[in-house]
mmCIF file of C-alpha atoms and ligand atoms in Angstrom:
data_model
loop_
_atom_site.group_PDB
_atom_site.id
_atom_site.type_symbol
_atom_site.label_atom_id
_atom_site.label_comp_id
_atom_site.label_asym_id
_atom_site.label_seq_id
_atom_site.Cartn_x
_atom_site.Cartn_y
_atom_site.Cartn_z
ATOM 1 C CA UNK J 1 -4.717 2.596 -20.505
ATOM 2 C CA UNK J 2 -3.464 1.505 -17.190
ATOM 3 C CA UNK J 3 -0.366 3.240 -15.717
ATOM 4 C CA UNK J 4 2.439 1.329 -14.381
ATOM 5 C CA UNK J 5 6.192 2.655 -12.510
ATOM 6 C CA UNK J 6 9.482 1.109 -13.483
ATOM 7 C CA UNK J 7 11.524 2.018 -10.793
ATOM 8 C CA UNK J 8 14.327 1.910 -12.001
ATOM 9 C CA UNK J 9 17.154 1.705 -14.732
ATOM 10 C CA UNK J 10 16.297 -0.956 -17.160
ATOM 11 C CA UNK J 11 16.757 -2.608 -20.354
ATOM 12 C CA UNK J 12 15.223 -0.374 -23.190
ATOM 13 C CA UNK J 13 13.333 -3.433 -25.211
ATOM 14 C CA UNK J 14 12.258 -4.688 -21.825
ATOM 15 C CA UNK J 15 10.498 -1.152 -21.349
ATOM 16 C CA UNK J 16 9.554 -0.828 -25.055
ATOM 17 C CA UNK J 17 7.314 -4.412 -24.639
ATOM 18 C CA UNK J 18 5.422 -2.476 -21.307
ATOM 19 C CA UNK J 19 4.564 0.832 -23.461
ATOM 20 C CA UNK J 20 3.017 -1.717 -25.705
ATOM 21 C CA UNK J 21 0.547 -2.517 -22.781
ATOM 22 C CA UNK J 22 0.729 0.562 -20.454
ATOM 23 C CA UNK J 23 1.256 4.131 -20.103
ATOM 24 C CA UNK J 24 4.709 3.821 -18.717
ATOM 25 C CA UNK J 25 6.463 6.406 -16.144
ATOM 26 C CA UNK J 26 10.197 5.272 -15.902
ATOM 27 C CA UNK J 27 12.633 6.561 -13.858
ATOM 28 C CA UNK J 28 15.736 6.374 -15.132
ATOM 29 C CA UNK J 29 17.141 8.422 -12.484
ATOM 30 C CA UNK J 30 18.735 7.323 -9.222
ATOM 31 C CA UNK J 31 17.105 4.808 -7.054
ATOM 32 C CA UNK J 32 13.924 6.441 -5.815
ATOM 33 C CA UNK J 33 13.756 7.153 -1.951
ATOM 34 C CA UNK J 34 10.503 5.851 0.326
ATOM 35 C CA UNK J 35 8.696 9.473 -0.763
ATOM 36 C CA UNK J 36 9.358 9.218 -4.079
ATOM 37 C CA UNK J 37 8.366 5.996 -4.401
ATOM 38 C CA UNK J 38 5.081 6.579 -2.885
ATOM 39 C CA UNK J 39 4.404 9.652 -5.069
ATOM 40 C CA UNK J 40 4.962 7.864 -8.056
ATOM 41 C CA UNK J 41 3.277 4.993 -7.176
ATOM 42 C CA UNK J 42 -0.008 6.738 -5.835
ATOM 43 C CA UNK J 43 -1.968 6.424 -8.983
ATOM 44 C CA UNK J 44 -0.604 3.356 -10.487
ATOM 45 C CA UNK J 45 -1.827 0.061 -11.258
ATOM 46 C CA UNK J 46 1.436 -1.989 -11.190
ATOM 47 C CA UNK J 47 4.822 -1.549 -10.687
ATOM 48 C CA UNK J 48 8.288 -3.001 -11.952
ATOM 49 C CA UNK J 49 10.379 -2.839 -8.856
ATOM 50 C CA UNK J 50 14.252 -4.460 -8.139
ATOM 51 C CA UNK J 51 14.905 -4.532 -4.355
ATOM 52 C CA UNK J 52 12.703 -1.339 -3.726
ATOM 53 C CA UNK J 53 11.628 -1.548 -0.270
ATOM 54 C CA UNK J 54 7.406 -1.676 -0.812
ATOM 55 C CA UNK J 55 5.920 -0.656 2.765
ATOM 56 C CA UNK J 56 2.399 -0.893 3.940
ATOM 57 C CA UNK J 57 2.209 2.638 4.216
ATOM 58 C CA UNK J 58 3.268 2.603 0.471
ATOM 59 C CA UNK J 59 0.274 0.707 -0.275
ATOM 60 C CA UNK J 60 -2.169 2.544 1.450
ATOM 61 C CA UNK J 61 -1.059 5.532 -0.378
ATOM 62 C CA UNK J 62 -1.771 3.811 -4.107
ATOM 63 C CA UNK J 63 -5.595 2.625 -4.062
ATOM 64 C CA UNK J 64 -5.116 1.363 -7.670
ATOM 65 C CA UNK J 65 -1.844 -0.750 -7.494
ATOM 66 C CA UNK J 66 -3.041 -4.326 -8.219
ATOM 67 C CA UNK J 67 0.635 -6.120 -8.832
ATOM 68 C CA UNK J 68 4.372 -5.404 -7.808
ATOM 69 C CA UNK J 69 6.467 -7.307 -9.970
ATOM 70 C CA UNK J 70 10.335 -7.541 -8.641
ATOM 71 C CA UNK J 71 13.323 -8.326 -10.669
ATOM 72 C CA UNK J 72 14.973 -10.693 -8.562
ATOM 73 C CA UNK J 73 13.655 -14.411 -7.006
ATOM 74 C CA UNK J 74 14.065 -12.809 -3.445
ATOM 75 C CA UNK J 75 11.178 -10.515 -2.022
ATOM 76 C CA UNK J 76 12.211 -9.431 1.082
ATOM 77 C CA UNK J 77 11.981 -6.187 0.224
ATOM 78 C CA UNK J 78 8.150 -6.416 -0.192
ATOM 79 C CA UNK J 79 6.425 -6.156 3.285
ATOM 80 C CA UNK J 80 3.983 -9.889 2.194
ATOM 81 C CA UNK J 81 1.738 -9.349 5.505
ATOM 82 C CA UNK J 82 0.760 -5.669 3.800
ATOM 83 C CA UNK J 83 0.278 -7.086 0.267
ATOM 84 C CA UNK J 84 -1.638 -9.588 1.340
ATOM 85 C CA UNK J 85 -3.950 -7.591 3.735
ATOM 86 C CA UNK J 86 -4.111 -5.315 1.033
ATOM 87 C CA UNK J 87 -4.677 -7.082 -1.879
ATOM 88 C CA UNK J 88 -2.075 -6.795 -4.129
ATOM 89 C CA UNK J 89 -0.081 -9.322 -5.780
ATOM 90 C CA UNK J 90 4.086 -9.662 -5.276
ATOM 91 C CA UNK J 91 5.596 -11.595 -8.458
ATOM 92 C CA UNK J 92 9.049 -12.380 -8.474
ATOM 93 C CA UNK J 93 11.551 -14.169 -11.050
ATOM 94 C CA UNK J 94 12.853 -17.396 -9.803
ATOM 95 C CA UNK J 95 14.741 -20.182 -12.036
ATOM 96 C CA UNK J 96 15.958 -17.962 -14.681
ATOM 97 C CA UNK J 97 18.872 -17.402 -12.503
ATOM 98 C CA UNK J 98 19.663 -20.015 -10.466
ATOM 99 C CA UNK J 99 22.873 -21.232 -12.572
ATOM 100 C CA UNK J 100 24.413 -17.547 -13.058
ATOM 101 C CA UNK J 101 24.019 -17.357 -9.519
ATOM 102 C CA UNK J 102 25.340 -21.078 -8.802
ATOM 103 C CA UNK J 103 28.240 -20.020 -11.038
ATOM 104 C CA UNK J 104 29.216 -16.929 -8.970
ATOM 105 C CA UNK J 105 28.900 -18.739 -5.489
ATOM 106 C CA UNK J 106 31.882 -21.313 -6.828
ATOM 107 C CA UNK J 107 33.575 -17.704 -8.065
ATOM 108 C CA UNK J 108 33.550 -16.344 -4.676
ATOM 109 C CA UNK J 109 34.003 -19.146 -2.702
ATOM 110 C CA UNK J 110 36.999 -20.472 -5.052
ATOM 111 C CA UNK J 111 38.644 -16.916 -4.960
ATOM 112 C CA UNK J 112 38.290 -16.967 -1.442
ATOM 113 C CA UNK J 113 39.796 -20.148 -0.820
ATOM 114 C CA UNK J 114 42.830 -19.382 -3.250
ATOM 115 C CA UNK J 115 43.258 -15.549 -2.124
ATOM 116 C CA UNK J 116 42.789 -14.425 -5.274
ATOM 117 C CA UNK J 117 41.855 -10.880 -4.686
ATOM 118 C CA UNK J 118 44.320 -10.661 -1.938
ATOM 119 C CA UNK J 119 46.726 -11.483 -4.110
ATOM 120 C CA UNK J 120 46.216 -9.269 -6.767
ATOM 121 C CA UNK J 121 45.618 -6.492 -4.363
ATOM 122 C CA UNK J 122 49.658 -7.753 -3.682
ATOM 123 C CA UNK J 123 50.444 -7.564 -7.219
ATOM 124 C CA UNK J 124 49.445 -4.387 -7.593
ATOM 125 C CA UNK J 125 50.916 -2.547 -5.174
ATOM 126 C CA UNK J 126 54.379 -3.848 -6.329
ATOM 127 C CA UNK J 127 54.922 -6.046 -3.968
ATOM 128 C CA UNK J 128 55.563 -9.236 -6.401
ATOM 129 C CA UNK J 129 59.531 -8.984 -5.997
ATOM 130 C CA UNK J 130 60.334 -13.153 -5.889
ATOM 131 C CA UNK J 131 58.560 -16.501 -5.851
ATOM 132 C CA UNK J 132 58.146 -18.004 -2.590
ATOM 133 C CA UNK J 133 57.407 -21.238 -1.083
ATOM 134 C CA UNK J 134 54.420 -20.229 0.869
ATOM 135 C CA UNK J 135 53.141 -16.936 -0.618
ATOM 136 C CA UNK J 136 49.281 -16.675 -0.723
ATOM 137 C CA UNK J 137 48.971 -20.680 0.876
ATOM 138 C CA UNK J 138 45.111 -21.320 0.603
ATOM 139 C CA UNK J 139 42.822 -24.175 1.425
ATOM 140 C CA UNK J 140 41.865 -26.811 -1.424
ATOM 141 C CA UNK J 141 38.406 -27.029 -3.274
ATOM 142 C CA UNK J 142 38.763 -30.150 -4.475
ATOM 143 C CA UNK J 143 38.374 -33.047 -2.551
ATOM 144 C CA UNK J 144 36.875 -31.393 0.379
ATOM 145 C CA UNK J 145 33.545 -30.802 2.327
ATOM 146 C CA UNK J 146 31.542 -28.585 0.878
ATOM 147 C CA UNK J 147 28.110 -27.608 2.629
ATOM 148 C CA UNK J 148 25.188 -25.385 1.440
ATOM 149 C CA UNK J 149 22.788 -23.976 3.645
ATOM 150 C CA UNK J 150 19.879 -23.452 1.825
ATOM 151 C CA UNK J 151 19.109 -26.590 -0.456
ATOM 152 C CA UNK J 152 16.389 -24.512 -2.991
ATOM 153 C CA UNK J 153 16.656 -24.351 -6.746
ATOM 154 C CA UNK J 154 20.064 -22.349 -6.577
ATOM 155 C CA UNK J 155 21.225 -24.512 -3.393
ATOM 156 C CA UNK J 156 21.271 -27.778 -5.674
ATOM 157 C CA UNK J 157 22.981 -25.973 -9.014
ATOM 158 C CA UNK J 158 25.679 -25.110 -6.894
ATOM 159 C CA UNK J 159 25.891 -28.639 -5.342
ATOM 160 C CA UNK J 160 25.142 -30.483 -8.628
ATOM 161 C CA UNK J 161 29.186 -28.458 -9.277
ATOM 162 C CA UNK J 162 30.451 -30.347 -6.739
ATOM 163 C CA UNK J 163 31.147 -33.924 -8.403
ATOM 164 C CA UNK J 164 33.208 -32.427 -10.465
ATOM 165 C CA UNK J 165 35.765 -31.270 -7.737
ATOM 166 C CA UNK J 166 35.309 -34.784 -5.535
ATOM 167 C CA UNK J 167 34.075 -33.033 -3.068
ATOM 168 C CA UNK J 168 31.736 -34.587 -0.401
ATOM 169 C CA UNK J 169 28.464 -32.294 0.049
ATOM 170 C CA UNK J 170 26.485 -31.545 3.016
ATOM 171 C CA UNK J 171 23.449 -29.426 3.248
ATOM 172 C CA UNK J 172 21.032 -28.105 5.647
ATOM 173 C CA UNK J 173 17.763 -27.125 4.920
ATOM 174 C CA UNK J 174 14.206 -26.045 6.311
ATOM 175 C CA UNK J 175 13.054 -29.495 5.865
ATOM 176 C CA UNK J 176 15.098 -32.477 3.551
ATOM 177 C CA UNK J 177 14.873 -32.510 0.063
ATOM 178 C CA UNK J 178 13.148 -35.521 -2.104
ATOM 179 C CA UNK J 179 15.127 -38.227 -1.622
ATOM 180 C CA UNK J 180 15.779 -38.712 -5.244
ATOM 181 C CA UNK J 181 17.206 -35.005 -5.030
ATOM 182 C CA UNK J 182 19.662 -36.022 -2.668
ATOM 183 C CA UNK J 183 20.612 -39.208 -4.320
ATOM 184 C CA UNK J 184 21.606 -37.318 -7.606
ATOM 185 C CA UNK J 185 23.341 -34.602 -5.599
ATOM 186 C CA UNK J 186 25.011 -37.205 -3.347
ATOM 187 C CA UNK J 187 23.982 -34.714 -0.455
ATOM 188 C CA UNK J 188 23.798 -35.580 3.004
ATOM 189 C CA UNK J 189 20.973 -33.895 5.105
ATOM 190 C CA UNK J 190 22.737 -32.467 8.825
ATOM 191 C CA UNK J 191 22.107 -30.247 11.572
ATOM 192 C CA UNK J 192 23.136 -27.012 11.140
ATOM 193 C CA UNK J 193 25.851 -27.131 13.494
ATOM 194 C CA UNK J 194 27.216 -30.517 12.627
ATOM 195 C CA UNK J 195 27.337 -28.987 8.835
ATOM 196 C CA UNK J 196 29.358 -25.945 10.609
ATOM 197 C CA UNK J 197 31.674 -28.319 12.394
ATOM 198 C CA UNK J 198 32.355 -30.712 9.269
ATOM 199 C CA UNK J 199 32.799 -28.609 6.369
ATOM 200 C CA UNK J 200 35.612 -26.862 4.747
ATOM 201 C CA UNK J 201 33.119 -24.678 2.487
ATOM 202 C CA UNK J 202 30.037 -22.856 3.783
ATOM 203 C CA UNK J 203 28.182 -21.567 1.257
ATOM 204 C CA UNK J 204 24.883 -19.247 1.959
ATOM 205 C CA UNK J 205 21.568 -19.675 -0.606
ATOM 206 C CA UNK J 206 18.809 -18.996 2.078
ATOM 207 C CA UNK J 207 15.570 -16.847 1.725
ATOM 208 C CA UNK J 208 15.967 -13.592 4.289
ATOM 209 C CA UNK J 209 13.020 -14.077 6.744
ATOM 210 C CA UNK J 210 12.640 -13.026 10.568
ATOM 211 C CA UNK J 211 14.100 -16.467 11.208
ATOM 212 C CA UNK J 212 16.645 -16.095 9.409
ATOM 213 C CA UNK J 213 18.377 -12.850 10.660
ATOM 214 C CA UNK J 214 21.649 -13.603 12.071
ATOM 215 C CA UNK J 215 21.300 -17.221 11.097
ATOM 216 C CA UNK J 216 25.117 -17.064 11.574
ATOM 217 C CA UNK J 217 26.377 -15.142 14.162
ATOM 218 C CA UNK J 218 29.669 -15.106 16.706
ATOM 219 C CA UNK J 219 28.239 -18.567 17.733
ATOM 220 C CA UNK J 220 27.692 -20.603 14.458
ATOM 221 C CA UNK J 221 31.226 -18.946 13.161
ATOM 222 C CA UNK J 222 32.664 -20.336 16.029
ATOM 223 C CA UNK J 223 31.912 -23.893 15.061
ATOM 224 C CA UNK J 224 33.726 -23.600 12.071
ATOM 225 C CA UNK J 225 37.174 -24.692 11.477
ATOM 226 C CA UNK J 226 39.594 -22.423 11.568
ATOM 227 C CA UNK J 227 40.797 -23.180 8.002
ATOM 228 C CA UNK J 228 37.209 -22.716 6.755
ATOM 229 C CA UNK J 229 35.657 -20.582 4.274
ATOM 230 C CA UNK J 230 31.849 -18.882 4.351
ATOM 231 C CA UNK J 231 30.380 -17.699 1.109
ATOM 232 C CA UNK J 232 27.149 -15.513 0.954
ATOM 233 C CA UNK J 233 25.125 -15.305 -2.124
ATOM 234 C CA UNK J 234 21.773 -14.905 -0.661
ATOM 235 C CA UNK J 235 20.813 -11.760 1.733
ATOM 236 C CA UNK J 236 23.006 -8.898 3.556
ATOM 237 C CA UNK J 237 21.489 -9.869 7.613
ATOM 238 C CA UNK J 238 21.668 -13.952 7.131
ATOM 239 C CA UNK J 239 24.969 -13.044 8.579
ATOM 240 C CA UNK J 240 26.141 -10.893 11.273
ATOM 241 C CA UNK J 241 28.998 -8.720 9.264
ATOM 242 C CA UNK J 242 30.624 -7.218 12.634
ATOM 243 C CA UNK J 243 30.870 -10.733 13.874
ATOM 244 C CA UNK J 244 32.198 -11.983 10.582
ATOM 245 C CA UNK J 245 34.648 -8.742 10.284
ATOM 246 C CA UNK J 246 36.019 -9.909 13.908
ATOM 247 C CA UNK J 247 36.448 -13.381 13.264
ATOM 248 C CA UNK J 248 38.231 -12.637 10.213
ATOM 249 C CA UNK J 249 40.598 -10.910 11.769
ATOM 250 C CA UNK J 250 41.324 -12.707 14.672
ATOM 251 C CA UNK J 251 41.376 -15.987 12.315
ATOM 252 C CA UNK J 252 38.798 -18.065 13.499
ATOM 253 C CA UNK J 253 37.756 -18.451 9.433
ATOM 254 C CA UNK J 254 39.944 -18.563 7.002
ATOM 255 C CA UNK J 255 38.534 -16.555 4.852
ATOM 256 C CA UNK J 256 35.179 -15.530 3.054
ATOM 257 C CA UNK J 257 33.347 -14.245 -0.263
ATOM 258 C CA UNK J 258 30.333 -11.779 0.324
ATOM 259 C CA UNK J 259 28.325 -11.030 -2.587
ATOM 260 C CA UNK J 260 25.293 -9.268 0.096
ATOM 261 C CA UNK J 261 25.876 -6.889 3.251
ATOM 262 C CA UNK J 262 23.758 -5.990 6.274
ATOM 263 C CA UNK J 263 22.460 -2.456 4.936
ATOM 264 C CA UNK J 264 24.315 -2.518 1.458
ATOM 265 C CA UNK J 265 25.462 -0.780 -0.450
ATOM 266 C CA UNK J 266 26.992 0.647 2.930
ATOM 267 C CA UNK J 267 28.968 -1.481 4.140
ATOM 268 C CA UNK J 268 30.321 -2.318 8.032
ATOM 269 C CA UNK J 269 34.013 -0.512 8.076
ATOM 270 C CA UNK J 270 35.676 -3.772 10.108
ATOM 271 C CA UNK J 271 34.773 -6.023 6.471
ATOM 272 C CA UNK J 272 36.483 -3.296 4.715
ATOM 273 C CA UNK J 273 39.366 -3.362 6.521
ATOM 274 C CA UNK J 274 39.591 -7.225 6.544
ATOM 275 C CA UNK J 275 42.213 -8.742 3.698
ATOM 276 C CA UNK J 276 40.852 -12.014 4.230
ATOM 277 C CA UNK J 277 37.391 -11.535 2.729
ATOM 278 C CA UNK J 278 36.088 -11.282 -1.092
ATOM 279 C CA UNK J 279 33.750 -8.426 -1.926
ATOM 280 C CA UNK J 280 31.312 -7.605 -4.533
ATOM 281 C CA UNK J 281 28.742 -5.623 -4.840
ATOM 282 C CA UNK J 282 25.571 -8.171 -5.279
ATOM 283 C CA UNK J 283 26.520 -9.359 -8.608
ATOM 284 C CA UNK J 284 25.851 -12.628 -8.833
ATOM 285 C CA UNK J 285 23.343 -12.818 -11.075
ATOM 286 C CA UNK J 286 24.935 -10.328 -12.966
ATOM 287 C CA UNK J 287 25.311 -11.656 -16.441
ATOM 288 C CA UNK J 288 24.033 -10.150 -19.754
ATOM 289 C CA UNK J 289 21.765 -13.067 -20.413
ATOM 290 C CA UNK J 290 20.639 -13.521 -16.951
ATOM 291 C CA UNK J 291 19.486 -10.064 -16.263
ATOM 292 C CA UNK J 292 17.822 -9.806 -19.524
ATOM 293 C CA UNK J 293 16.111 -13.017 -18.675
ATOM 294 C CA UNK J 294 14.952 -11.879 -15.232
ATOM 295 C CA UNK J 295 13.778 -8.173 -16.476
ATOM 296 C CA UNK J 296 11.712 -9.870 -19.327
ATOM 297 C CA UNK J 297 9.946 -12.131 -16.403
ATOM 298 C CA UNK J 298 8.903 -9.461 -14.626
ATOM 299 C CA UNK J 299 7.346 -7.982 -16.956
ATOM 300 C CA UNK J 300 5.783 -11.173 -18.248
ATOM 301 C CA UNK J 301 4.544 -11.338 -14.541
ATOM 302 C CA UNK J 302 3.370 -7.635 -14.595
ATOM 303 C CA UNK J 303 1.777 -7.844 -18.155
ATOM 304 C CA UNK J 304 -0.189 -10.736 -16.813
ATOM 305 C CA UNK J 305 -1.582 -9.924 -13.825
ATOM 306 C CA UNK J 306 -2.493 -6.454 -15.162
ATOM 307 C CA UNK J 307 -5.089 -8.760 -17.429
ATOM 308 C CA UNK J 308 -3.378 -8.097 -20.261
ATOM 309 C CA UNK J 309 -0.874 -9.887 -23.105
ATOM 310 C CA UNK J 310 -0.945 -13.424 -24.367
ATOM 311 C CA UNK J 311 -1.117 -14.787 -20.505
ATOM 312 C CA UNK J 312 -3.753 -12.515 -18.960
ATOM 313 C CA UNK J 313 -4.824 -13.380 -15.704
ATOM 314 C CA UNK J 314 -2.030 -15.974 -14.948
ATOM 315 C CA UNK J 315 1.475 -14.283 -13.975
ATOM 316 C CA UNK J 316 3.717 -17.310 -13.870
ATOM 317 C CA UNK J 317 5.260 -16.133 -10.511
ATOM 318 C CA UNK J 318 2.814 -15.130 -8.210
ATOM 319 C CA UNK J 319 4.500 -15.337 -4.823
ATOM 320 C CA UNK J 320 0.906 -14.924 -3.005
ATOM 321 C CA UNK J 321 -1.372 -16.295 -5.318
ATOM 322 C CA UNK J 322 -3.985 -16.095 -2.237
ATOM 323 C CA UNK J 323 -4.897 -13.106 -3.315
ATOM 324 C CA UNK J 324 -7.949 -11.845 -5.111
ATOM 325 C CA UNK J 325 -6.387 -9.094 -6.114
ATOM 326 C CA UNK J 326 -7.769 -5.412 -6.364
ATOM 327 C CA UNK J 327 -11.167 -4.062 -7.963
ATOM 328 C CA UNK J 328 -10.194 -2.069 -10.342
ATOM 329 C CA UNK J 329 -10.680 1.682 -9.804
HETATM 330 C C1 8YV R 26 18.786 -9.174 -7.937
HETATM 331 C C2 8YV R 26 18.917 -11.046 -6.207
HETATM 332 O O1 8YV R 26 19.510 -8.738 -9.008
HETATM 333 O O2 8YV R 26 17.296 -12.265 -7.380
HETATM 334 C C3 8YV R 26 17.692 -11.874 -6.291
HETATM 335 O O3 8YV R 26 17.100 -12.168 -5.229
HETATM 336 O O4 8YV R 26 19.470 -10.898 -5.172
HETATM 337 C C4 8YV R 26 19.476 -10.430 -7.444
HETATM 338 O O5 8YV R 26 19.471 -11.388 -8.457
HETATM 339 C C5 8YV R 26 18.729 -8.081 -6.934
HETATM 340 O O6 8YV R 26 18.051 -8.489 -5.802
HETATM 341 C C6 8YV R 26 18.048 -6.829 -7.478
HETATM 342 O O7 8YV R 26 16.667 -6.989 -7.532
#
């Protein structure tokens, strides 16, 4: 039987359907650090990973590993030059999310632009002693400019939201979507910084690459309006958090909602200390059906490329189907 790793915590029946296939070592433990990842993955043939950094070193330790499957459509945690050089194939679990996620980008971005948690932060502390004319002012959602960077699958659920508020959408992206895309969106393809200038709602559903590492930074925050809101639902480093922290506080933005920090689940001090600003801790796909949606793809993804199962030999997310894959050892 081959062996896999699940790395992590994970629905029983989603681990139960792998033991059906594979001789399964789980860790159910906390999340496993660089050296115990590469012990445990040293004489595996695939692994069920979540955000587990997977170096090249890691690979050169496991001569068997053929596939890493992650839970979650983003893979920046995978080091692709290594798999590819390597060998092995990365899967990862795209679509099953994207309106969860769409969903929680509108939550943050909505709670930022109404104060909510700022204002129950208020009500707690006992500070609710009269109704007052401009207690907790905000900026509106509806009816205003509301621009995604980032026009993928998730990008476009969270615009398709829009017509419902009246809002006018912008969006930059890599390159332009199909035009028929944009005409059911109503979405008008900018510049970057003309989308920073003209909206009154950034919202953040980029891949993390190289490219993309500070993709905003003092300068692209500074192009905003100061009654402006930024939302991130895609990677901690799109954004630089000290620059954000600082122009939160000295009001350049309004406000923001951060589902993903720079080095999470640590998190810079100065966002912390920030009232203006919406935290959670990279939840957004976080709902019962979602996550039991995306665990069950990777393991359709692992069970598959492992040869193995009703689909064996085609994983249906194979993010470098280049590949050849391993001889088996
Ligand atoms: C994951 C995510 O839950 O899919 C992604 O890219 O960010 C989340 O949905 C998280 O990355 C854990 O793997």
């Amino acid at each position: 039987m081959q062996k896999i790793l699940v790395a992590r915590p994970m629905f029983a029946e989603v681990v139960e359907r792998l033991k059906q296939y594979f001789e399964v070592d789980w860790n159910t433990g906390d999340v496993l650090g660089a050296e115990a990842l590469t012990q445990r993955l040293a004489d595996k043939d695939g692994a069920l990973t979540a955000g587990d950094t997977v170096s090249a070193a890691m690979l050169a330790a496991a001569p068997r590993l053929r596939v890493v499957a992650n839970m979650a459509v983003g893979y920046n945690n995978f080091d692709m030059d290594a798999f590819n050089a390597a060998n092995v194939l990365a899967t990862n679990t795209p679509d099953v999310l994207n309106e969860s996620t769409a969903d929680f980008g509108w939550a943050l971005m909505m709670a930022a632009a109404r104060r909510v948690t700022e204002a129950e932060h208020w009500l707690r502390a006992g500070q609710w002693q009269k109704w007052s004319y401009d207690g907790f002012l905000g900026a509106d959602i509806h009816g205003s400019t509301l621009g995604v960077i980032g026009m993928g699958r998730i990008g476009q659920a969270l615009a398709r939201r829009a017509r419902g508020f009246n809002m006018q959408v912008l969006y930059h992206n890599r390159s332009r979507v199909a035009p028929e895309i944009e005409a059911a969106l109503d979405a008008q393809y900018v510049a970057k910084e003309e989308l920073l200038r003209r909206a009154d709602h950034v919202v953040l559903v980029l891949p993390y690459t190289q490219e993309n590492h500070h993709a905003i930074g003092a300068t692209e925050l500074a192009l905003m309006k100061p009654s402006a809101t930024l939302t991130n639902i895609a990677r901690g480093g799109i954004v630089d958090d000290a620059a954000l922290a600082d122009a939160l506080q000295h009001k350049r933005i309004a406000a923001a909602g951060l589902d993903v920090f720079e080095g999470e689940p640590q998190l810079n001090p100065a966002l912390l200390a920030q009232a203006n600003v919406v935290l959670t801790p990279h939840i957004a796909s976080a709902t019962e059906a979602t996550r039991r949606a995306m665990a069950n793809l990777a393991a359709d993804n692992l069970i598959a490329a492992l040869g193995v199962g009703p689909n064996a030999g085609h994983p249906p997310n194979p993010v470098n189907p280049q590949v050849s894959g391993r001889p088996r050892r």
